[in-house]
Amino acid sequence: MRRLMALVAALAVLAGLTGCGMEPADPDTAQESIQVIAMDTVMIFKIYGEKSTHAAYAAEDEVRRLEALLSRTDAGSQVSALNDAGGQPVTVDGEVLRLLNAAGLYSEVTGGAFDISIAPVVSAWGFTEDAYRVPGQTELDELLTHVGMEHVHAETADSAWLDEGTRIDLGGIAKGYVTDRIAEILEENGVPRATVSLGGNVLAWGDRPDGTPWLVGIQDPARPDMADGFAGYLSLKDAFAVTSGGYQRYFEENGKRYHHIIDPATGYPADSGLTSVTVVADCDREGNGGLPGQGTMCDALSTALFVMGEEKALEFWRTSGYDFDLVLVTADGRVVVTEGIADVFAPDEASGYSYETVS
Ligand code: ADP
Ligand code: MG
């Protein structure tokens, strides 16, 4: 049931992406539009141009390839090989090493708020196996001794290993990496415009056929399953927009809600006063200096800044040197937009939020 709600929610985001009744239908129809169910989400690719069909299916193949490589629940993946190796080195692809190193970097710069080695804790809460439970403090304390990027070793050219007891989960970064790879596929195929939605990870490629930007709806955490309710809208061209929120996956026990983004400092679901974080960054078409790129950055940062909370997230936005903007939705009913995207952000007047721009 929860899974189904997540699917409905993912489709609601797409409704925002395609205009959500705010403007007339696209003057051109997409030349290829496909839906892919993978990585625990619904993905929708709308691709224009002469090679749209080829590009759409190449993107689907790439999703399947990366899922088989990176999934924690696929026993044949390289991530599973690392998790099952009992502390021994494992031969892995250079691509996996680059992603592990990117994860290490985002962990370091966010003071450990982003941490792929949180995996055993995510499992203890039952999110990996769909067997939800509230773990005891003793259990969490023991598991947390294995959490921390110092237990993940990816320094050599062709192998990596995890300290015994440590496990990794790339769920907070993999879909962002997939969008980076899809951007490369769109570029290789000369695709002029496209929208790619992987649940909360959106790539707005080029502009709409009439030259206006794509409209991306930011899901309202308070009304996640209503196709007509959004926290706001972004008008985007050549940009990634990635949202993390506690409403995307959760369970309830004794009237309390527990969601899937864990604060590595406590082992508990992050409780920072935010209900969602959207990270927006340019997608540089001329090659972004290699992969992982901006899509990966947005995914890692959306998870990390959700853990960090409003104050630390804005501080990070101001001082980190990373080029991105933010839409934060707070539990006390505010939507906070950073000034770099203030001119492309539109509130949803029916939402009941108060809106602020910060610099
Ligand atoms: P989603 O994958 O639902 O779009 P996120 O990108 O925020 O959302 O990733 C959440 C997933 O990342 C969780 O399901 C879990 O697998 C993993 N995760 C949870 N907490 C963290 C964390 N603090 N750092 C890194 N990954 C995390
Ligand atoms: Mg993420």
PDB file of C-alpha atoms in Angstrom, residues 5 18 33 38 45 49 100 116 124 133 135 138 159 161 216 223 268 280 282 292 319 356:
ATOM      1  CA  MET A   5       1.159   5.638  -2.510  1.00  0.00           C
ATOM      2  CA  THR A  18       3.962  18.536 -17.560  1.00  0.00           C
ATOM      3  CA  SER A  33       7.510   9.040 -24.065  1.00  0.00           C
ATOM      4  CA  ALA A  38      13.066   0.658 -11.606  1.00  0.00           C
ATOM      5  CA  PHE A  45      11.159  10.013 -19.970  1.00  0.00           C
ATOM      6  CA  GLY A  49      14.093  15.236 -31.583  1.00  0.00           C
ATOM      7  CA  LEU A 100      32.102   5.758  -3.837  1.00  0.00           C
ATOM      8  CA  ILE A 116      26.228   5.674   2.453  1.00  0.00           C
ATOM      9  CA  ALA A 124      17.318  -2.124  11.221  1.00  0.00           C
ATOM     10  CA  ARG A 133      10.103  -1.799  13.134  1.00  0.00           C
ATOM     11  CA  PRO A 135      14.970  -0.744  16.745  1.00  0.00           C
ATOM     12  CA  THR A 138      21.373  -0.858  22.246  1.00  0.00           C
ATOM     13  CA  SER A 159      39.122  -2.575  -5.937  1.00  0.00           C
ATOM     14  CA  TRP A 161      36.521  -2.954   0.584  1.00  0.00           C
ATOM     15  CA  VAL A 216       8.418  21.456 -12.397  1.00  0.00           C
ATOM     16  CA  ARG A 223      -0.521  16.676   0.602  1.00  0.00           C
ATOM     17  CA  TYR A 268      16.975   7.861  14.078  1.00  0.00           C
ATOM     18  CA  VAL A 280      18.422  22.862  -8.021  1.00  0.00           C
ATOM     19  CA  ASP A 282      22.424  23.862 -13.784  1.00  0.00           C
ATOM     20  CA  PRO A 292      29.605  12.009 -11.306  1.00  0.00           C
ATOM     21  CA  THR A 319      29.578  29.057   2.253  1.00  0.00           C
ATOM     22  CA  GLU A 356      10.256  33.654   1.987  1.00  0.00           C
TER      23      GLU A 356
END
